[in-house]
PDB file of C-alpha atoms in Angstrom:
ATOM      1  CA  GLY F  15      71.589 -11.109   1.453  1.00 53.00           C
ATOM      2  CA  ALA F  16      74.544 -13.413   1.824  1.00 78.00           C
ATOM      3  CA  GLY F  17      76.906 -10.820   3.237  1.00 93.00           C
ATOM      4  CA  VAL F  18      77.209  -7.284   4.548  1.00 96.00           C
ATOM      5  CA  SER F  19      76.280  -4.797   1.853  1.00 97.00           C
ATOM      6  CA  GLN F  20      77.395  -1.170   1.759  1.00 97.00           C
ATOM      7  CA  SER F  21      76.409   1.684  -0.506  1.00 97.00           C
ATOM      8  CA  PRO F  22      77.580   3.703  -2.211  1.00 97.00           C
ATOM      9  CA  ARG F  23      80.867   1.926  -2.919  1.00 96.00           C
ATOM     10  CA  TYR F  24      82.440   5.215  -3.997  1.00 97.00           C
ATOM     11  CA  LYS F  25      81.472   8.745  -3.099  1.00 97.00           C
ATOM     12  CA  VAL F  26      83.129  11.992  -4.125  1.00 98.00           C
ATOM     13  CA  ALA F  27      82.033  15.037  -2.155  1.00 97.00           C
ATOM     14  CA  LYS F  28      83.009  18.642  -2.236  1.00 97.00           C
ATOM     15  CA  ARG F  29      84.283  20.047   1.038  1.00 97.00           C
ATOM     16  CA  GLY F  30      81.325  21.175   3.100  1.00 97.00           C
ATOM     17  CA  GLN F  31      78.803  18.741   1.636  1.00 98.00           C
ATOM     18  CA  ASP F  32      76.886  16.254   3.743  1.00 98.00           C
ATOM     19  CA  VAL F  33      77.140  12.537   2.932  1.00 98.00           C
ATOM     20  CA  ALA F  34      75.222   9.457   4.024  1.00 98.00           C
ATOM     21  CA  LEU F  35      76.651   5.944   3.888  1.00 98.00           C
ATOM     22  CA  ARG F  36      74.411   2.912   4.177  1.00 98.00           C
ATOM     23  CA  CYS F  37      75.072  -0.522   5.638  1.00 98.00           C
ATOM     24  CA  ASP F  38      72.881  -3.621   5.297  1.00 98.00           C
ATOM     25  CA  PRO F  39      74.163  -6.185   7.798  1.00 97.00           C
ATOM     26  CA  ILE F  40      73.680  -9.918   7.574  1.00 95.00           C
ATOM     27  CA  SER F  41      70.090 -10.723   8.467  1.00 93.00           C
ATOM     28  CA  GLY F  42      69.683 -11.547  12.131  1.00 91.00           C
ATOM     29  CA  HIS F  43      73.008 -10.112  13.226  1.00 92.00           C
ATOM     30  CA  VAL F  44      72.651  -8.327  16.531  1.00 92.00           C
ATOM     31  CA  SER F  45      75.843  -6.287  16.500  1.00 92.00           C
ATOM     32  CA  LEU F  46      76.853  -3.667  13.952  1.00 94.00           C
ATOM     33  CA  PHE F  47      80.093  -1.714  13.853  1.00 94.00           C
ATOM     34  CA  TRP F  48      81.431   1.166  11.808  1.00 97.00           C
ATOM     35  CA  TYR F  49      85.155   1.529  11.182  1.00 96.00           C
ATOM     36  CA  GLN F  50      87.184   4.155   9.352  1.00 97.00           C
ATOM     37  CA  GLN F  51      90.173   2.976   7.340  1.00 95.00           C
ATOM     38  CA  ALA F  52      92.597   5.592   6.070  1.00 93.00           C
ATOM     39  CA  LEU F  53      94.892   4.681   3.180  1.00 89.00           C
ATOM     40  CA  GLY F  54      97.569   2.247   4.296  1.00 87.00           C
ATOM     41  CA  GLN F  55      96.227   2.037   7.843  1.00 91.00           C
ATOM     42  CA  GLY F  56      94.294  -0.437   9.917  1.00 92.00           C
ATOM     43  CA  PRO F  57      90.577   0.052  10.528  1.00 94.00           C
ATOM     44  CA  GLU F  58      89.767   2.382  13.408  1.00 94.00           C
ATOM     45  CA  PHE F  59      86.638   1.942  15.491  1.00 92.00           C
ATOM     46  CA  LEU F  60      83.925   4.568  15.150  1.00 95.00           C
ATOM     47  CA  THR F  61      80.755   3.245  16.752  1.00 95.00           C
ATOM     48  CA  TYR F  62      78.856   0.115  17.823  1.00 93.00           C
ATOM     49  CA  PHE F  63      75.176  -0.836  17.835  1.00 94.00           C
ATOM     50  CA  GLN F  64      73.494  -3.695  19.608  1.00 92.00           C
ATOM     51  CA  ASN F  65      70.187  -3.978  17.761  1.00 94.00           C
ATOM     52  CA  GLU F  66      68.912  -0.380  17.602  1.00 96.00           C
ATOM     53  CA  ALA F  67      70.849   0.834  20.624  1.00 95.00           C
ATOM     54  CA  GLN F  68      74.069   2.748  20.021  1.00 95.00           C
ATOM     55  CA  LEU F  69      76.130   1.449  22.920  1.00 92.00           C
ATOM     56  CA  ASP F  70      79.473   2.985  22.048  1.00 90.00           C
ATOM     57  CA  LYS F  71      80.235   6.041  19.953  1.00 92.00           C
ATOM     58  CA  SER F  72      83.578   6.850  21.480  1.00 91.00           C
ATOM     59  CA  GLY F  73      85.412   6.565  18.149  1.00 92.00           C
ATOM     60  CA  LEU F  74      83.428   9.192  16.261  1.00 96.00           C
ATOM     61  CA  PRO F  75      86.020  11.885  15.495  1.00 94.00           C
ATOM     62  CA  SER F  76      83.731  14.885  15.832  1.00 94.00           C
ATOM     63  CA  ASP F  77      80.127  15.944  16.219  1.00 95.00           C
ATOM     64  CA  ARG F  78      79.935  16.110  12.419  1.00 97.00           C
ATOM     65  CA  PHE F  79      79.684  12.308  12.475  1.00 98.00           C
ATOM     66  CA  PHE F  80      76.376  10.705  13.311  1.00 97.00           C
ATOM     67  CA  ALA F  81      75.206   7.098  13.034  1.00 98.00           C
ATOM     68  CA  GLU F  82      71.836   5.468  13.460  1.00 97.00           C
ATOM     69  CA  ARG F  83      70.208   2.054  13.245  1.00 97.00           C
ATOM     70  CA  PRO F  84      66.566   2.858  13.976  1.00 96.00           C
ATOM     71  CA  GLU F  85      65.040  -0.578  13.435  1.00 95.00           C
ATOM     72  CA  GLY F  86      67.985  -2.691  14.472  1.00 94.00           C
ATOM     73  CA  SER F  87      68.883  -3.680  10.933  1.00 95.00           C
ATOM     74  CA  VAL F  88      70.075  -1.154   8.318  1.00 97.00           C
ATOM     75  CA  SER F  89      72.456   1.497   9.579  1.00 98.00           C
ATOM     76  CA  THR F  90      73.414   4.885   8.188  1.00 98.00           C
ATOM     77  CA  LEU F  91      76.578   6.817   8.895  1.00 98.00           C
ATOM     78  CA  LYS F  92      76.159  10.513   8.201  1.00 98.00           C
ATOM     79  CA  ILE F  93      78.969  13.006   7.903  1.00 98.00           C
ATOM     80  CA  GLN F  94      78.042  16.663   7.895  1.00 98.00           C
ATOM     81  CA  ARG F  95      80.120  19.460   6.399  1.00 98.00           C
ATOM     82  CA  THR F  96      82.740  17.046   5.093  1.00 98.00           C
ATOM     83  CA  GLN F  97      86.417  17.937   5.381  1.00 97.00           C
ATOM     84  CA  GLN F  98      89.383  16.609   3.422  1.00 96.00           C
ATOM     85  CA  GLU F  99      90.559  14.633   6.446  1.00 96.00           C
ATOM     86  CA  ASP F 100      87.307  12.646   6.272  1.00 97.00           C
ATOM     87  CA  SER F 101      88.573  10.962   3.092  1.00 97.00           C
ATOM     88  CA  ALA F 102      88.830   7.262   3.893  1.00 97.00           C
ATOM     89  CA  VAL F 103      87.129   3.918   3.416  1.00 96.00           C
ATOM     90  CA  TYR F 104      84.245   3.465   5.829  1.00 98.00           C
ATOM     91  CA  LEU F 105      83.774  -0.177   6.728  1.00 97.00           C
ATOM     92  CA  CYS F 106      80.667  -1.660   8.253  1.00 97.00           C
ATOM     93  CA  ALA F 107      80.785  -5.011  10.034  1.00 95.00           C
ATOM     94  CA  SER F 108      78.190  -7.176  11.712  1.00 93.00           C
ATOM     95  CA  SER F 109      78.286 -10.017  14.179  1.00 90.00           C
ATOM     96  CA  LEU F 110      75.681 -12.559  15.191  1.00 87.00           C
ATOM     97  CA  ALA F 111      76.096 -12.084  18.921  1.00 78.00           C
ATOM     98  CA  SER F 112      76.457  -9.034  21.116  1.00 71.00           C
ATOM     99  CA  GLY F 113      79.882  -7.597  21.796  1.00 61.00           C
ATOM    100  CA  PHE F 114      82.955  -9.469  20.653  1.00 58.00           C
ATOM    101  CA  THR F 115      82.198 -13.098  21.094  1.00 60.00           C
ATOM    102  CA  GLY F 116      82.900 -14.132  17.549  1.00 69.00           C
ATOM    103  CA  GLU F 117      83.734 -13.272  13.983  1.00 81.00           C
ATOM    104  CA  LEU F 118      83.093  -9.883  12.468  1.00 88.00           C
ATOM    105  CA  PHE F 119      81.792  -9.945   8.898  1.00 92.00           C
ATOM    106  CA  PHE F 120      82.842  -6.863   6.972  1.00 94.00           C
ATOM    107  CA  GLY F 121      81.278  -5.150   4.004  1.00 96.00           C
ATOM    108  CA  GLU F 122      83.315  -4.031   0.995  1.00 94.00           C
ATOM    109  CA  GLY F 123      83.368  -0.497   2.347  1.00 96.00           C
ATOM    110  CA  SER F 124      82.396   2.936   1.073  1.00 97.00           C
ATOM    111  CA  ARG F 125      85.338   4.926  -0.236  1.00 97.00           C
ATOM    112  CA  LEU F 126      84.796   8.624   0.462  1.00 98.00           C
ATOM    113  CA  THR F 127      86.910  11.226  -1.285  1.00 97.00           C
ATOM    114  CA  VAL F 128      86.464  14.826  -0.192  1.00 97.00           C
ATOM    115  CA  LEU F 129      87.811  17.407  -2.635  1.00 96.00           C
TER     116      LEU F 129
ATOM    117  CA  GLY C  21      92.390   2.111  25.787  1.00 79.00           C
ATOM    118  CA  GLU C  22      93.943  -0.742  23.858  1.00 87.00           C
ATOM    119  CA  ASN C  23      96.938  -0.116  21.610  1.00 92.00           C
ATOM    120  CA  VAL C  24      98.040  -2.730  19.067  1.00 95.00           C
ATOM    121  CA  GLU C  25     101.415  -2.524  17.325  1.00 96.00           C
ATOM    122  CA  GLN C  26     102.163  -4.680  14.295  1.00 97.00           C
ATOM    123  CA  HIS C  27     105.482  -5.523  12.626  1.00 97.00           C
ATOM    124  CA  PRO C  28     106.775  -5.568   9.987  1.00 97.00           C
ATOM    125  CA  SER C  29     104.763  -3.141   7.868  1.00 96.00           C
ATOM    126  CA  THR C  30     105.903  -4.896   4.692  1.00 97.00           C
ATOM    127  CA  LEU C  31     107.212  -8.419   4.196  1.00 98.00           C
ATOM    128  CA  SER C  32     108.491  -9.982   1.010  1.00 98.00           C
ATOM    129  CA  VAL C  33     109.129 -13.729   0.831  1.00 97.00           C
ATOM    130  CA  GLN C  34     109.846 -16.273  -1.834  1.00 97.00           C
ATOM    131  CA  GLU C  35     107.093 -18.740  -2.682  1.00 97.00           C
ATOM    132  CA  GLY C  36     107.376 -21.751  -0.402  1.00 97.00           C
ATOM    133  CA  ASP C  37     109.088 -19.867   2.417  1.00 97.00           C
ATOM    134  CA  SER C  38     107.458 -19.079   5.757  1.00 97.00           C
ATOM    135  CA  ALA C  39     106.173 -15.687   6.836  1.00 98.00           C
ATOM    136  CA  VAL C  40     105.836 -14.419  10.396  1.00 98.00           C
ATOM    137  CA  ILE C  41     103.954 -11.303  11.487  1.00 98.00           C
ATOM    138  CA  LYS C  42     104.125 -10.097  15.080  1.00 98.00           C
ATOM    139  CA  CYS C  43     101.794  -7.969  17.177  1.00 98.00           C
ATOM    140  CA  THR C  44     101.919  -6.559  20.677  1.00 97.00           C
ATOM    141  CA  TYR C  45      99.010  -5.231  22.696  1.00 96.00           C
ATOM    142  CA  SER C  46      98.772  -3.038  25.768  1.00 94.00           C
ATOM    143  CA  ASP C  47      95.587  -4.039  27.620  1.00 91.00           C
ATOM    144  CA  SER C  48      96.191  -7.089  29.791  1.00 90.00           C
ATOM    145  CA  ALA C  49      92.409  -7.628  29.913  1.00 88.00           C
ATOM    146  CA  SER C  50      92.299  -8.410  26.180  1.00 90.00           C
ATOM    147  CA  ASN C  51      91.280 -11.982  25.568  1.00 89.00           C
ATOM    148  CA  TYR C  52      90.365 -12.336  21.897  1.00 90.00           C
ATOM    149  CA  PHE C  53      92.901 -11.991  19.076  1.00 94.00           C
ATOM    150  CA  PRO C  54      91.750 -12.371  15.455  1.00 94.00           C
ATOM    151  CA  TRP C  55      93.745 -12.031  12.255  1.00 97.00           C
ATOM    152  CA  TYR C  56      92.175 -10.588   9.118  1.00 96.00           C
ATOM    153  CA  LYS C  57      93.353 -10.762   5.520  1.00 96.00           C
ATOM    154  CA  GLN C  58      92.492  -7.914   3.165  1.00 94.00           C
ATOM    155  CA  GLU C  59      93.152  -8.144  -0.552  1.00 94.00           C
ATOM    156  CA  LEU C  60      93.399  -4.936  -2.541  1.00 89.00           C
ATOM    157  CA  GLY C  61      90.023  -3.208  -2.697  1.00 86.00           C
ATOM    158  CA  LYS C  62      88.309  -6.048  -0.865  1.00 90.00           C
ATOM    159  CA  ARG C  63      86.782  -6.504   2.563  1.00 92.00           C
ATOM    160  CA  PRO C  64      88.834  -7.772   5.511  1.00 93.00           C
ATOM    161  CA  GLN C  65      88.172 -11.470   6.105  1.00 94.00           C
ATOM    162  CA  LEU C  66      88.888 -13.469   9.228  1.00 93.00           C
ATOM    163  CA  ILE C  67      91.522 -16.139   8.665  1.00 96.00           C
ATOM    164  CA  ILE C  68      92.182 -17.340  12.192  1.00 96.00           C
ATOM    165  CA  ASP C  69      91.579 -16.262  15.775  1.00 93.00           C
ATOM    166  CA  ILE C  70      92.741 -17.256  19.228  1.00 92.00           C
ATOM    167  CA  ARG C  71      91.381 -16.741  22.700  1.00 88.00           C
ATOM    168  CA  SER C  72      93.440 -16.178  25.794  1.00 81.00           C
ATOM    169  CA  ASN C  73      92.853 -19.610  27.248  1.00 81.00           C
ATOM    170  CA  VAL C  74      95.079 -21.241  24.603  1.00 81.00           C
ATOM    171  CA  GLY C  75      98.644 -20.595  23.540  1.00 90.00           C
ATOM    172  CA  GLU C  76      98.566 -21.827  19.969  1.00 93.00           C
ATOM    173  CA  LYS C  77      96.082 -22.624  17.234  1.00 93.00           C
ATOM    174  CA  LYS C  78      96.686 -24.077  13.798  1.00 95.00           C
ATOM    175  CA  ASP C  79      94.614 -24.312  10.643  1.00 93.00           C
ATOM    176  CA  GLN C  80      96.397 -25.981   7.729  1.00 95.00           C
ATOM    177  CA  ARG C  81      99.242 -23.623   6.687  1.00 97.00           C
ATOM    178  CA  ILE C  82      98.286 -20.917   9.173  1.00 98.00           C
ATOM    179  CA  ALA C  83      99.069 -20.837  12.877  1.00 97.00           C
ATOM    180  CA  VAL C  84      98.778 -18.235  15.598  1.00 97.00           C
ATOM    181  CA  THR C  85     100.687 -18.175  18.880  1.00 96.00           C
ATOM    182  CA  LEU C  86      99.860 -16.114  21.952  1.00 96.00           C
ATOM    183  CA  ASN C  87     102.073 -15.121  24.869  1.00 94.00           C
ATOM    184  CA  LYS C  88      99.836 -13.456  27.434  1.00 92.00           C
ATOM    185  CA  THR C  89     102.660 -12.723  29.833  1.00 93.00           C
ATOM    186  CA  ALA C  90     104.559 -10.758  27.222  1.00 94.00           C
ATOM    187  CA  LYS C  91     101.362  -9.473  25.599  1.00 95.00           C
ATOM    188  CA  HIS C  92     102.285 -10.476  22.100  1.00 95.00           C
ATOM    189  CA  PHE C  93     100.888 -12.774  19.460  1.00 97.00           C
ATOM    190  CA  SER C  94     102.112 -13.878  16.056  1.00 98.00           C
ATOM    191  CA  LEU C  95     100.804 -15.192  12.756  1.00 98.00           C
ATOM    192  CA  HIS C  96     102.778 -17.895  11.003  1.00 98.00           C
ATOM    193  CA  ILE C  97     102.157 -18.837   7.375  1.00 98.00           C
ATOM    194  CA  THR C  98     104.083 -21.833   6.053  1.00 97.00           C
ATOM    195  CA  GLU C  99     104.667 -22.860   2.436  1.00 97.00           C
ATOM    196  CA  THR C 100     103.564 -19.444   1.206  1.00 98.00           C
ATOM    197  CA  GLN C 101     101.814 -19.163  -2.150  1.00 97.00           C
ATOM    198  CA  PRO C 102     101.275 -16.140  -4.424  1.00 96.00           C
ATOM    199  CA  GLU C 103      97.609 -16.042  -3.391  1.00 96.00           C
ATOM    200  CA  ASP C 104      98.734 -15.351   0.175  1.00 97.00           C
ATOM    201  CA  SER C 105      99.803 -11.887  -1.015  1.00 97.00           C
ATOM    202  CA  ALA C 106      97.586  -9.356   0.795  1.00 97.00           C
ATOM    203  CA  VAL C 107      97.529  -7.039   3.787  1.00 96.00           C
ATOM    204  CA  TYR C 108      97.188  -8.813   7.114  1.00 98.00           C
ATOM    205  CA  PHE C 109      95.772  -7.143  10.228  1.00 97.00           C
ATOM    206  CA  CYS C 110      95.983  -8.358  13.782  1.00 97.00           C
ATOM    207  CA  ALA C 111      93.462  -7.166  16.348  1.00 95.00           C
ATOM    208  CA  ALA C 112      92.684  -7.415  20.034  1.00 93.00           C
ATOM    209  CA  SER C 113      89.532  -7.180  22.111  1.00 88.00           C
ATOM    210  CA  ASN C 114      88.824  -7.288  25.822  1.00 76.00           C
ATOM    211  CA  ALA C 115      85.321  -8.683  25.296  1.00 62.00           C
ATOM    212  CA  GLY C 116      84.012  -5.162  25.302  1.00 64.00           C
ATOM    213  CA  ASN C 117      82.593  -3.582  22.228  1.00 60.00           C
ATOM    214  CA  MET C 118      85.756  -2.448  20.507  1.00 77.00           C
ATOM    215  CA  LEU C 119      88.112  -4.463  18.333  1.00 87.00           C
ATOM    216  CA  THR C 120      91.402  -2.582  18.012  1.00 91.00           C
ATOM    217  CA  PHE C 121      93.430  -3.269  14.876  1.00 94.00           C
ATOM    218  CA  GLY C 122      97.142  -3.096  14.205  1.00 96.00           C
ATOM    219  CA  GLY C 123      98.494  -1.017  11.348  1.00 95.00           C
ATOM    220  CA  GLY C 124      98.713  -3.925   8.924  1.00 96.00           C
ATOM    221  CA  THR C 125     101.451  -5.900   7.169  1.00 97.00           C
ATOM    222  CA  ARG C 126     101.668  -6.005   3.399  1.00 97.00           C
ATOM    223  CA  LEU C 127     102.831  -9.503   2.497  1.00 98.00           C
ATOM    224  CA  MET C 128     104.237 -10.083  -0.965  1.00 97.00           C
ATOM    225  CA  VAL C 129     104.946 -13.646  -2.070  1.00 97.00           C
ATOM    226  CA  LYS C 130     107.235 -13.774  -5.078  1.00 95.00           C
ATOM    227  CA  PRO C 131     106.762 -16.707  -7.451  1.00 91.00           C
TER     228      PRO C 131
END
């Protein structure tokens, strides 16, 4: 596609449910990032993939958060046993090169609301 | 790790006036400083960036300045228009894998 695509755009979960958020990066982009954006805040780094390798997961807030990119393209962010504090917009971004050598292209985000 | 502070959190200007948003960063190894614009409910989009080997960069009505000694950088928008109204985020990276964002500035341009 022409840009980074994320699904679902909106997700409402009951506390304790598991959720899975999908990201389709721009074709050919090596780097993929997940960010969490709370209401009125800047995006906060969660994790980074270079192709299929997860090189940095230092931003994942707990072991309930898990991300994968098994074939170096589509990525899934999974949150187990969701809590109210997980409510946020989850942004995926991709970049042509590895690391931060250029522009990040963001998706529209997945807005998660945990009741 | 890197810490990026952004000020002001909200900024209201009259159409045609200039707007300035300032950011400071903590990691002296940071060398890449992008600015993103995010309209309500939309994705952040890069509007301008600067690398540490230059002190200023301009693109039409938008300019960014960088002071590496003081570890601060600023976004300048001249001749503001209503369509400039959005949230602006600064960010910093040390060429590692993490881009650290500031808290954002909500810019409102009044017609």
